CSV table of C-alpha atoms and ligand atoms in Angstrom, one decimal:
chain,number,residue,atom,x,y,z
Y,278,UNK,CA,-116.0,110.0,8.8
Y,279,UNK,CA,-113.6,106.8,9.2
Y,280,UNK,CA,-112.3,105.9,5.8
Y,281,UNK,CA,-111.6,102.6,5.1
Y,282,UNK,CA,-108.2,101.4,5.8
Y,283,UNK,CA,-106.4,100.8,3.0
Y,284,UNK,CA,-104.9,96.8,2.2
Y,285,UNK,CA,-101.3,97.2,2.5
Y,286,UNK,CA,-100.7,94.7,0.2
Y,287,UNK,CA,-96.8,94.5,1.1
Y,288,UNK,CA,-97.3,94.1,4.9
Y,289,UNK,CA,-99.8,91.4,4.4
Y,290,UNK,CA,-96.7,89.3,2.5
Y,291,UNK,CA,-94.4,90.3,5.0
Y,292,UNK,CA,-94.7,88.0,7.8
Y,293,UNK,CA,-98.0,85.3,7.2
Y,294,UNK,CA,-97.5,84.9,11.2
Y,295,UNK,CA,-99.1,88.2,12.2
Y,296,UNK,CA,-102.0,87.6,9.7
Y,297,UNK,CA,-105.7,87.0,11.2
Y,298,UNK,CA,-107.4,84.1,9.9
Y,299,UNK,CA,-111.2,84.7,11.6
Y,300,UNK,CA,-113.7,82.2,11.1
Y,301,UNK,CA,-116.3,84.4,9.9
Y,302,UNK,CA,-114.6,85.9,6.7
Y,303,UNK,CA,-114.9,87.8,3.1
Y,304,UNK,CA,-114.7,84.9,0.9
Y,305,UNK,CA,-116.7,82.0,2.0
Y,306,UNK,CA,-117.0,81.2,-2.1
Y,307,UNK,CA,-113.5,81.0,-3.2
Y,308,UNK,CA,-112.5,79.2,0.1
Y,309,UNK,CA,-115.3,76.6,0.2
Y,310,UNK,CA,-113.5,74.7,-3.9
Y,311,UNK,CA,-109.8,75.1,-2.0
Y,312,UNK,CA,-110.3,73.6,1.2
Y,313,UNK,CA,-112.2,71.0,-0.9
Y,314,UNK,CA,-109.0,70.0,-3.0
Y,315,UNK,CA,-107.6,70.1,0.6
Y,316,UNK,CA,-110.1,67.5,1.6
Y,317,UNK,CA,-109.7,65.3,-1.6
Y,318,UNK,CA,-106.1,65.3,-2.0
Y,319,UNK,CA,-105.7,63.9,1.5
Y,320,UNK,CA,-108.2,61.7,1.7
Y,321,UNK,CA,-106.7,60.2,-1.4
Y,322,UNK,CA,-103.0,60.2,0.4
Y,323,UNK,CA,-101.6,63.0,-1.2
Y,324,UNK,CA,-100.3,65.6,2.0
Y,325,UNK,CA,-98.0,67.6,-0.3
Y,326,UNK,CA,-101.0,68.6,-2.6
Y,327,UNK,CA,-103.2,68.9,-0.1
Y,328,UNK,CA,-100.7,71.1,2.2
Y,329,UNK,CA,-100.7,73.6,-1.3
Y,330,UNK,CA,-104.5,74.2,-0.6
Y,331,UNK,CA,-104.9,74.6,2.8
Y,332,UNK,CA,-102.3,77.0,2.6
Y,333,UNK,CA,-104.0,78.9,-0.4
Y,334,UNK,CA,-107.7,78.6,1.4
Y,335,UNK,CA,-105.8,80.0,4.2
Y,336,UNK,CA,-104.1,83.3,2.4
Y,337,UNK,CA,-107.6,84.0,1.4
Y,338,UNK,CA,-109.6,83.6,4.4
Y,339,UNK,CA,-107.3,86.6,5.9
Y,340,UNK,CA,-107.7,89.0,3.8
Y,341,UNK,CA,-109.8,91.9,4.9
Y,342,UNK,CA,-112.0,92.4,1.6
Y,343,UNK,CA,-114.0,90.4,-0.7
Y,344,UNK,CA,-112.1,89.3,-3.7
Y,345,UNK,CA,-114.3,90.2,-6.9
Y,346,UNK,CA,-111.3,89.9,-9.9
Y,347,UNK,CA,-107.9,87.9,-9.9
Y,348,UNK,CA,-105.9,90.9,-10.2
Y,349,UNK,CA,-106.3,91.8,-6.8
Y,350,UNK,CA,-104.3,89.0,-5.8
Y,351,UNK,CA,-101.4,89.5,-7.8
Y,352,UNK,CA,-98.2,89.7,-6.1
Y,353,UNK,CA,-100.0,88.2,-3.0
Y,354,UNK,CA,-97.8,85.3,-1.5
Y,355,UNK,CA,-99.3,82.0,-0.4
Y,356,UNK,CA,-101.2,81.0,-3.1
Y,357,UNK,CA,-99.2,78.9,-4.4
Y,358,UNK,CA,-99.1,77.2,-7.9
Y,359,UNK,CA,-100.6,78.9,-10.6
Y,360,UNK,CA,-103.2,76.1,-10.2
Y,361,UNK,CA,-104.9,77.5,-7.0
Y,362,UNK,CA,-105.1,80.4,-9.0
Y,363,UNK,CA,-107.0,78.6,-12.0
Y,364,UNK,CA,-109.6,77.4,-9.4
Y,365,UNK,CA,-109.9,81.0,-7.8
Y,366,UNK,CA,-110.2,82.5,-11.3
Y,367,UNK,CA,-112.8,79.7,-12.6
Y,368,UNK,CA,-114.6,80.1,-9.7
Y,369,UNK,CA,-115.0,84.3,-9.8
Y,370,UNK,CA,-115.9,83.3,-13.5
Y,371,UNK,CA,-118.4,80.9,-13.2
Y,372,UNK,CA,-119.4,80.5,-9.5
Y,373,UNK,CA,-117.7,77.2,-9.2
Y,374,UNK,CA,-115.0,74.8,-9.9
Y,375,UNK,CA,-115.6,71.6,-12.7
Y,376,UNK,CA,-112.8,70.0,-11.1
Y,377,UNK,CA,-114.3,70.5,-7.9
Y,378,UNK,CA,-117.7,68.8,-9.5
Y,379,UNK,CA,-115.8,65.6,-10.9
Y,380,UNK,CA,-113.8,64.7,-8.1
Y,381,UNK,CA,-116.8,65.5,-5.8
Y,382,UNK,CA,-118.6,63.0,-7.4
Y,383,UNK,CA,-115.6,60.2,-7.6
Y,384,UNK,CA,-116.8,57.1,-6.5
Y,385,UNK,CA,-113.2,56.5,-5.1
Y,386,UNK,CA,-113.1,59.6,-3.3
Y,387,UNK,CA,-116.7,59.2,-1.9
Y,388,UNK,CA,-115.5,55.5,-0.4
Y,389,UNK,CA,-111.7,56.7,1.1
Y,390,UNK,CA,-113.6,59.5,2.5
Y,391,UNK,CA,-115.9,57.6,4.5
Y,392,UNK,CA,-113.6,54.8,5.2
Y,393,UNK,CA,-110.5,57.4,6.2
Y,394,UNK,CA,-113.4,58.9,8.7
Y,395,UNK,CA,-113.8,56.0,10.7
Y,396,UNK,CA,-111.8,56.6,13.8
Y,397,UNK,CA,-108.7,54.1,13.9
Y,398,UNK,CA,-108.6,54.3,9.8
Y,399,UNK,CA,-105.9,56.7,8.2
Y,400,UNK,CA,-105.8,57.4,4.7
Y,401,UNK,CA,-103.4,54.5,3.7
Y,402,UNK,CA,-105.5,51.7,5.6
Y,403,UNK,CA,-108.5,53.3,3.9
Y,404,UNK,CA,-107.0,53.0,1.0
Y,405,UNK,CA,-105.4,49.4,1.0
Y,406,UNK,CA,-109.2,48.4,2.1
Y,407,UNK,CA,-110.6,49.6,-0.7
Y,408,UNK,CA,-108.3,48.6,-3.3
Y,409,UNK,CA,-107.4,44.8,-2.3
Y,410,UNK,CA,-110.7,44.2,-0.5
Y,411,UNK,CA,-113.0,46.1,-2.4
Y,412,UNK,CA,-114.3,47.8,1.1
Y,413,UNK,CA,-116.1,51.3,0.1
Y,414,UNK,CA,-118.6,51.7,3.2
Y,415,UNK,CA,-118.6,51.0,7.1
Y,416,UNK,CA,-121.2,48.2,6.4
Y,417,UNK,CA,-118.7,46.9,3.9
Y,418,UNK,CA,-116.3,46.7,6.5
Y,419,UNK,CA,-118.7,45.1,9.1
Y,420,UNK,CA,-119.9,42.6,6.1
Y,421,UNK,CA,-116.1,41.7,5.7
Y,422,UNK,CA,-115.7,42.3,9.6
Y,423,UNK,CA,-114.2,38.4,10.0
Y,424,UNK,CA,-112.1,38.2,6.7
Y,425,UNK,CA,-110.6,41.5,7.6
Y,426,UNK,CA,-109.0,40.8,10.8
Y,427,UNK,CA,-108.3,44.4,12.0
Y,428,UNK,CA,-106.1,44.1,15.0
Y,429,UNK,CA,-106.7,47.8,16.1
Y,430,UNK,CA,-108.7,47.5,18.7
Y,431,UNK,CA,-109.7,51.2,18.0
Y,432,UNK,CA,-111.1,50.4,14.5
Y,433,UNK,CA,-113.5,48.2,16.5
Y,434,UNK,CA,-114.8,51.5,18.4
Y,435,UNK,CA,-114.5,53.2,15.1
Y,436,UNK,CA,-116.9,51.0,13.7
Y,437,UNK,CA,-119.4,49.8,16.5
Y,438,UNK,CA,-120.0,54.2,17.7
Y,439,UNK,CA,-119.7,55.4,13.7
Y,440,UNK,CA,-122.7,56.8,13.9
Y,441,UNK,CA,-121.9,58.8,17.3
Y,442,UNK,CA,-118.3,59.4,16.1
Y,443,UNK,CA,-119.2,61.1,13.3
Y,444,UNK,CA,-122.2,63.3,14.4
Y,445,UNK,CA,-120.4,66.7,15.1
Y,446,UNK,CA,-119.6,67.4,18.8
Y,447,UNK,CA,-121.4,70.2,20.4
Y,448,UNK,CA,-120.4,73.5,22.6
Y,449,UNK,CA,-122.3,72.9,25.2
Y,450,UNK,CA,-121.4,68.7,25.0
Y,451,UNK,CA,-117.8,69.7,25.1
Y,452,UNK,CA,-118.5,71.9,28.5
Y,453,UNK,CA,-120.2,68.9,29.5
Y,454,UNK,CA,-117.0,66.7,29.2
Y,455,UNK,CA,-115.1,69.2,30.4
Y,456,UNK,CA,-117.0,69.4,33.8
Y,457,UNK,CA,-117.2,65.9,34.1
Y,458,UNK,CA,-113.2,65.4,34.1
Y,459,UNK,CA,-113.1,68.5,36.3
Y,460,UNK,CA,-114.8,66.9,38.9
Y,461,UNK,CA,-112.8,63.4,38.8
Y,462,UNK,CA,-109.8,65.6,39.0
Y,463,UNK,CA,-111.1,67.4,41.7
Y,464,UNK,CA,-111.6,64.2,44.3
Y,465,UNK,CA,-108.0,63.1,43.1
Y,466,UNK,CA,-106.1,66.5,43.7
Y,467,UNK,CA,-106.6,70.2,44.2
Y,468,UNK,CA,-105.2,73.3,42.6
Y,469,UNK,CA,-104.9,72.0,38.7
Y,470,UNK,CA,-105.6,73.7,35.8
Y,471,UNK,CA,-108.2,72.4,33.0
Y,472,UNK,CA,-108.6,74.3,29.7
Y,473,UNK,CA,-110.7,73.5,26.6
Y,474,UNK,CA,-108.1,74.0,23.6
Y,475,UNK,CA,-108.4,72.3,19.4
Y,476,UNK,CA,-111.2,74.1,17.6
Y,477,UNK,CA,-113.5,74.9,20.3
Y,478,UNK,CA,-111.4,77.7,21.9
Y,479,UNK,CA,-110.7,79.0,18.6
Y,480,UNK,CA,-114.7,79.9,18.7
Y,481,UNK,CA,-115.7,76.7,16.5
Y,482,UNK,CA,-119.6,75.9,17.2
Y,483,UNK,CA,-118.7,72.5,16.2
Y,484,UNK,CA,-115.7,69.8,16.8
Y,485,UNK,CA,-115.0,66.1,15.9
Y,486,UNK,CA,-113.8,65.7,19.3
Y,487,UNK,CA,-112.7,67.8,22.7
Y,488,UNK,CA,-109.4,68.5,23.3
Y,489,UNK,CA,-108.6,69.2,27.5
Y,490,UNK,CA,-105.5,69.8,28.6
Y,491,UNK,CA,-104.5,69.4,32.3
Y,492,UNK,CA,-102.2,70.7,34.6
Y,493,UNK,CA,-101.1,71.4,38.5
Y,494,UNK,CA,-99.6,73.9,40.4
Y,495,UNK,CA,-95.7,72.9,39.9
Y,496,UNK,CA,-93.7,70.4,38.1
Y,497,UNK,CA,-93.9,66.9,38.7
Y,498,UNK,CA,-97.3,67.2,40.5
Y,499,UNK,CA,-99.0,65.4,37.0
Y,500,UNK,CA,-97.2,63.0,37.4
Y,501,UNK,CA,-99.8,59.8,37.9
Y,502,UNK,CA,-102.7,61.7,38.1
Y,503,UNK,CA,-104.0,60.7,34.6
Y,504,UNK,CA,-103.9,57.4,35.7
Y,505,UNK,CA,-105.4,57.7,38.7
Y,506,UNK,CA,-108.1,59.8,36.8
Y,507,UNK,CA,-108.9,57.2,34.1
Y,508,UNK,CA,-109.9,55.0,36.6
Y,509,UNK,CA,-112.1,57.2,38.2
Y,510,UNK,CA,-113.8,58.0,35.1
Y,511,UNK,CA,-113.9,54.3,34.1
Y,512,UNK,CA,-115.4,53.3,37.6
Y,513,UNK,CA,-118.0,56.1,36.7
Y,514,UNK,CA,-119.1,54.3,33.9
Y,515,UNK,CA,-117.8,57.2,31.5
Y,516,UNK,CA,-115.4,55.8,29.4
Y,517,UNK,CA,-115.9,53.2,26.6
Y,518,UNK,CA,-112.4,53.1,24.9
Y,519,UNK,CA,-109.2,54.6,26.1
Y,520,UNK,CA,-105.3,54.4,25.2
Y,521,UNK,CA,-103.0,55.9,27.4
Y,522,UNK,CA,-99.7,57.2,26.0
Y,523,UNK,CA,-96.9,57.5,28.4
Y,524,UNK,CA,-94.8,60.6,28.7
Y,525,UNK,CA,-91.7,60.4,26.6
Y,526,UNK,CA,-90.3,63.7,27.3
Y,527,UNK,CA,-87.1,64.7,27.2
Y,528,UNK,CA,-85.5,67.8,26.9
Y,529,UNK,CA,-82.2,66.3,24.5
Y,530,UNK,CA,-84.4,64.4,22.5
Y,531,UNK,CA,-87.7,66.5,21.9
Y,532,UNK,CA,-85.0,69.5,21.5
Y,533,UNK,CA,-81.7,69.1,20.1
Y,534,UNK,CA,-81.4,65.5,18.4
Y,535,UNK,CA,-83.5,66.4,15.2
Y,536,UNK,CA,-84.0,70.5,15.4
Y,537,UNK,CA,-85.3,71.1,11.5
Y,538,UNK,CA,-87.5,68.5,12.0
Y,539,UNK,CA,-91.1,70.4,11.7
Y,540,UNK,CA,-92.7,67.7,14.0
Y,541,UNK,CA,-96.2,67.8,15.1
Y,542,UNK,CA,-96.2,64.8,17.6
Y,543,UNK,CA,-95.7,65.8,21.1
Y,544,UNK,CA,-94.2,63.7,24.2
Y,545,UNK,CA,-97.2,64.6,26.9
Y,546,UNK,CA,-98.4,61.9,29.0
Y,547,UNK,CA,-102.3,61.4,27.3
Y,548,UNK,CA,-105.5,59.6,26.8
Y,549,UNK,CA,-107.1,59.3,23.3
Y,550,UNK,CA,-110.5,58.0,24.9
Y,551,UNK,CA,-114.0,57.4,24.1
Y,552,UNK,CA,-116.0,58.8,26.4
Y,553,UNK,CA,-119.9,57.9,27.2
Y,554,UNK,CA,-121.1,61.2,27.6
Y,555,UNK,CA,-124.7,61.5,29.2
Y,556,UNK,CA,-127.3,62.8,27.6
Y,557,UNK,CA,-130.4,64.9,28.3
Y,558,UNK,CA,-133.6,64.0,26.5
Y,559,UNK,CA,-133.2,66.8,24.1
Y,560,UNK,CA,-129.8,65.7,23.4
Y,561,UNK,CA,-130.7,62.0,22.7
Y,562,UNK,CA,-129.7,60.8,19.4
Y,563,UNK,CA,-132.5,58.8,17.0
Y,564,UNK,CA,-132.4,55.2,17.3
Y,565,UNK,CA,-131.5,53.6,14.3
Y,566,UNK,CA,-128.0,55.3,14.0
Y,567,UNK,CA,-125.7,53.4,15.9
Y,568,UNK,CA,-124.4,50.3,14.0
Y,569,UNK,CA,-124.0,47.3,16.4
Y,570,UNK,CA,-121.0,44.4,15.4
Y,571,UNK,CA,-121.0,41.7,17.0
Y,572,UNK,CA,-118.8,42.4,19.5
Y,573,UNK,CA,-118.6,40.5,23.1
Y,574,UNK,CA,-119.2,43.5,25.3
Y,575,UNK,CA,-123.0,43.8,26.0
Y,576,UNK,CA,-124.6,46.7,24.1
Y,577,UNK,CA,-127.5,48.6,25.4
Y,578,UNK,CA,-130.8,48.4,24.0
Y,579,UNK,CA,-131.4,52.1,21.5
Y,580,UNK,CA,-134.8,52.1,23.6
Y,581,UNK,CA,-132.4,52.8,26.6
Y,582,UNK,CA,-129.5,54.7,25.1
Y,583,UNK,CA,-129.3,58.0,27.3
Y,584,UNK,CA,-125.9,58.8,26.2
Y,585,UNK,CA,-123.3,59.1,23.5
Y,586,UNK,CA,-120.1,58.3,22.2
Y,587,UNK,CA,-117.7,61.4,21.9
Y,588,UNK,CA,-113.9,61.4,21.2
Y,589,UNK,CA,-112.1,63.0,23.7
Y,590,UNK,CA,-108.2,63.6,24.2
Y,591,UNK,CA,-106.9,64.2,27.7
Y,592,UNK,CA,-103.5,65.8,27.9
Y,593,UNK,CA,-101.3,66.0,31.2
Y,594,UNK,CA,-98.8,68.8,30.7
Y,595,UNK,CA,-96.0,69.8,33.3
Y,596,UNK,CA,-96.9,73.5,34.7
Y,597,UNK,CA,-93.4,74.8,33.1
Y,598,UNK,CA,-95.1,73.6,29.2
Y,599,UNK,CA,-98.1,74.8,29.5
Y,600,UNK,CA,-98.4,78.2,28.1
Y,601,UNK,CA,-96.4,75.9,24.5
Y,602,UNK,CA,-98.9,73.2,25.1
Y,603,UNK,CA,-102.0,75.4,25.2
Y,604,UNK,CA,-100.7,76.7,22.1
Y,605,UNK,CA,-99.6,73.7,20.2
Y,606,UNK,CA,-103.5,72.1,21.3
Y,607,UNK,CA,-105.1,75.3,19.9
Y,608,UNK,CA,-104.2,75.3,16.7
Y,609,UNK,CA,-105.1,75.4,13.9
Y,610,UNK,CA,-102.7,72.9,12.5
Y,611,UNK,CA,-102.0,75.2,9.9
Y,612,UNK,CA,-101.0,77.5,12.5
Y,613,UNK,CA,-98.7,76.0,14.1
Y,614,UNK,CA,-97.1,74.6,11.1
Y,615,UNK,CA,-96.7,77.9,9.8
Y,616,UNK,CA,-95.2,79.3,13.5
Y,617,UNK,CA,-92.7,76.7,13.5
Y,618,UNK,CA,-91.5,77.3,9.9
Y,619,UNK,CA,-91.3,81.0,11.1
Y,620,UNK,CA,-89.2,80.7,14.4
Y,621,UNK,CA,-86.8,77.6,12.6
Y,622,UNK,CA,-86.2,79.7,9.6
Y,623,UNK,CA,-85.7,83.4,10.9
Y,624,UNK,CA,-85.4,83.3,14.8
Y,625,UNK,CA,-83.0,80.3,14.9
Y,626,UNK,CA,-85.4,78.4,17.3
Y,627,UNK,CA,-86.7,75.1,17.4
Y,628,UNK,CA,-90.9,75.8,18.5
Y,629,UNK,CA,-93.1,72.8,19.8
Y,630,UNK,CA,-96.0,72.2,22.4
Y,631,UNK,CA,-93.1,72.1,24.9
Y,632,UNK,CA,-91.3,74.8,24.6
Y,633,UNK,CA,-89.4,77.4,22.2
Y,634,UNK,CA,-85.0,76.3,21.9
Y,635,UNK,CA,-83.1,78.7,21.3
Y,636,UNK,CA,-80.3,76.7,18.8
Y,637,UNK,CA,-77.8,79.2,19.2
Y,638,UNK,CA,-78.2,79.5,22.8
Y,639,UNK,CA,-78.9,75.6,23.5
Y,640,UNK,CA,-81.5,76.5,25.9
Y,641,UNK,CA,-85.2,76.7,26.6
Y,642,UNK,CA,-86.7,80.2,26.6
Y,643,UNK,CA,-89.3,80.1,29.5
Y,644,UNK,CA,-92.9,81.4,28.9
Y,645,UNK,CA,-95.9,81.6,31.3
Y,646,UNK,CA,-98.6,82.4,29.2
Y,647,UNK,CA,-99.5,82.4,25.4
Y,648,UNK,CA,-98.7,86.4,25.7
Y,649,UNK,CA,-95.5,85.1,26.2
Y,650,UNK,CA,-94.9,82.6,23.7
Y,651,UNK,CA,-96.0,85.6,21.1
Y,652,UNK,CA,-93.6,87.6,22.8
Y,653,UNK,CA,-90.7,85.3,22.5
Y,654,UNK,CA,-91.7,84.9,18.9
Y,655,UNK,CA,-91.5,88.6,18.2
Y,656,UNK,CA,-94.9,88.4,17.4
Y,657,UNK,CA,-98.1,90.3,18.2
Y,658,UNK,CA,-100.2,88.0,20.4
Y,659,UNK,CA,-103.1,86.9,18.6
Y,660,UNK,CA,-106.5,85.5,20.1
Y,661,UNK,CA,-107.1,82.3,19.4
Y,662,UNK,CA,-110.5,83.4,17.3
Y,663,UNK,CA,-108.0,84.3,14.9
Y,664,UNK,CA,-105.8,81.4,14.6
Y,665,UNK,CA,-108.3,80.0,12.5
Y,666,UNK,CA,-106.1,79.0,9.4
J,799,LIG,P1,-111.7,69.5,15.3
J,799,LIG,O1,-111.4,68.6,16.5
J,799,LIG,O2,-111.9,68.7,14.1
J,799,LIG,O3,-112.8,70.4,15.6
J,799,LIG,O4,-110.5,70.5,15.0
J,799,LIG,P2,-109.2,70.7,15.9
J,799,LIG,O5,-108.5,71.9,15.4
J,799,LIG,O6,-109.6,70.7,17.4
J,799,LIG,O7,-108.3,69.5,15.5
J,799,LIG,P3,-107.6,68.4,16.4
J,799,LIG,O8,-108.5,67.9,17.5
J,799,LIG,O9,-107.2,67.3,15.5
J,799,LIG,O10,-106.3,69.0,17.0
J,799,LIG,C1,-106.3,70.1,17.9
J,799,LIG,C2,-105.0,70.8,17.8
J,799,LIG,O11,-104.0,69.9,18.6
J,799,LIG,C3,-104.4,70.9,16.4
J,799,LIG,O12,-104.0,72.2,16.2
J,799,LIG,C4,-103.2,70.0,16.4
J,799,LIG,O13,-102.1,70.7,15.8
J,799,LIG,C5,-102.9,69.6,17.8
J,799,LIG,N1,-102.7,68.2,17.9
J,799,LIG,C6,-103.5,67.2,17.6
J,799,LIG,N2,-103.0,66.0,17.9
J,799,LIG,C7,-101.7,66.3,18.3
J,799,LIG,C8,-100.7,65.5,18.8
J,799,LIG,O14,-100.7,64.3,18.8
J,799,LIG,N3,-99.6,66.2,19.2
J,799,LIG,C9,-99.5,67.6,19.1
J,799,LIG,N4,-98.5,68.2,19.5
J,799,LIG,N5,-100.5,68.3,18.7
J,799,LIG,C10,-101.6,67.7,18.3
J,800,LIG,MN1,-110.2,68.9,18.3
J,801,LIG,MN1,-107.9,66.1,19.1
């Protein structure tokens, strides 16, 4: 009979890189009150706090076993202060966290939340809008819509599809997408490559938006094609809110200029859009949920609304990036943060969805598929279900 393999406690500190973080785990309990704090602390604008317990919720979704008493993590590294350990310990206790319960139940917390979810709102708009305007709902904001004066034209889509925006995006909607955008690109060009990366390729049922990356045969063959496709789409009738981003690559500057930077923006020509995804009657949402401002575009009737709003991001990526790209776009953030910490502090090299720089070297180590980037890293490859951190 297979025994049990044993946790080897030391091997699991040894490199966080080459742990597995699946989605389906051991310790849905103690995870659910971290990634909470996670939630709270940056909604209310505090990254460093919340950084400490997504990296402790993450420590404990890999491990292979289900934690019963607090000294089976001692000596395990990346939990952090000895306060992620007081929630753990409280929580094996008691089957929950008080702290958890009072800020849960913060009216300030419950209004940032909300406001910070609206797409076009970060956590430091959300906040000024609720402190100096006393804003603490998306009616709120439409009550104060005049007075308010957003100039953000995407705060205006944030609030008129907030309903839509925040219903969570489907598999099989995301396929959907995908397909659509395939066959724009196909009338445009031939041979490209389109991929489905963010949380869906990581195996998530569910996403707040779908992430597709594009690209073509060789290098420099993207180049005006997401134009060219926005149009299409928009001539389709597809697409209710875009903003293109211009490529602003360059291999000196992305590389060299600021190398211990850990920088998650990326240079890729892209397209944060909204699309109008068609629906199937099935898939049609109930009336009432879309909130209408008064806006000057004409807005179907509910009784004829066969369609949806989804957030989509479109990403062109030179053939040469895109095993880095298909990376950086899978995440999980975490992930990535964590790989980039890795390869700056013990391989010397500067890691980002464009590439891996060698700073000793000063030059771009090549890769043509993920396999490779893991390769380069010194790394075992690891499937994307498991770079769920
Ligand atoms: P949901 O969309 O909420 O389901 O999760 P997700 O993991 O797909 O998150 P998101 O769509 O925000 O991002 C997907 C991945 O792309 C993440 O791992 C990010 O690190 C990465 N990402 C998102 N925005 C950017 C960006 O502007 N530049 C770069 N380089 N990466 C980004
Ligand atoms: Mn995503
Ligand atoms: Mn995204």
């Amino acid at each position: 009979a297979k025994l049990p393999k044993k946790f080897e406690k030391n091997r699991f500190n040894e490199n966080i890189c080459e742990r597995n973080a699946p989605l389906q785990h051991h310790n849905q309990v103690l995870v659910e009150p971290l990634l909470f704090l996670n939630e709270y602390w940056t909604v209310m604008g505090d990254e460093r706090r919340a950084l400490a317990y997504s990296k402790a919720a993450a420590t404990i979704k890999c491990l292979p076993f289900t934690v019963t008493t607090l000294t089976e993590l001692d000596d395990l590294k990346g939990l952090g202060s000895g306060h992620c350990l007081k929630v753990i310990q409280e929580t094996l206790e008691r089957g929950h966290c008080q702290e958890v319960i009072v800020k849960r139940d913060s009216m300030k917390f419950q209004s940032l939340k909300i406001l910070s979810s609206v797409y076009g709102i970060g956590p430091s708009l959300a906040l000024k809008l609720h402190s100096n305007h006393g804003v603490s709902s998306v009616q709120d904001i439409l009550k104060l819509w005049n007075q308010l004066a957003l100039a953000d034209e995407r705060i205006k889509v944030g609030v008129t599809y907030y309903a839509d925006l925040s219903t969570p995006v489907s598999c099989t909607l995301a396929k959907k997408i995908k397909g659509i955008v395939e066959y724009e690109l196909s009338i445009i060009k031939d041979d490209f490559r389109i991929e489905i990366a963010g949380g869906f390729r990581r195996g998530k049922k569910n996403g707040h938006d779908v992430d597709i990356l594009i690209t073509y045969t060789t290098d420099g063959e993207e180049k005006g094609i997401l134009s060219s496709l926005m149009k299409h789409l928009n001539h389709k009738g597809y697409i209710l809110h875009w903003r293109l981003e211009k490529s602003s690559f360059d291999e000196e500057a992305v590389f060299t200029r600021s190398p211990d930077q850990i920088s998650v923006m990326d240079h890729f020509e892209k397209s944060f859009c909204v699309f109008k995804c068609p629906l199937q009657g099935n898939e049609i949402p109930e009336t009432e949920r879309t909130i209408r401002i008064d806006v000057n575009e004409p807005f179907p009737s509910q009784e004829q609304r066969n369609w949806r709003a989804i957030r989509v991001d479109l990403i062109m990526v030179p053939k040469s990036q895109w095993a880095y790209a298909l990376l950086g776009w899978t995440g999980s953030k975490l992930f990535m943060r964590m790989l980039r910490h890795y390869s700056n502090a013990h391989l010397q090299k500067t890691l980002n969805s464009h590439g891996l720089w060698d700073k000793r070297e000063n030059k771009l180590i090549p890769a043509e598929s993920e396999e490779d980037v893991f390769k380069n890293l010194g790394l075992s490859y690891k499937d994307p279900s498991h770079r769920n951190f």
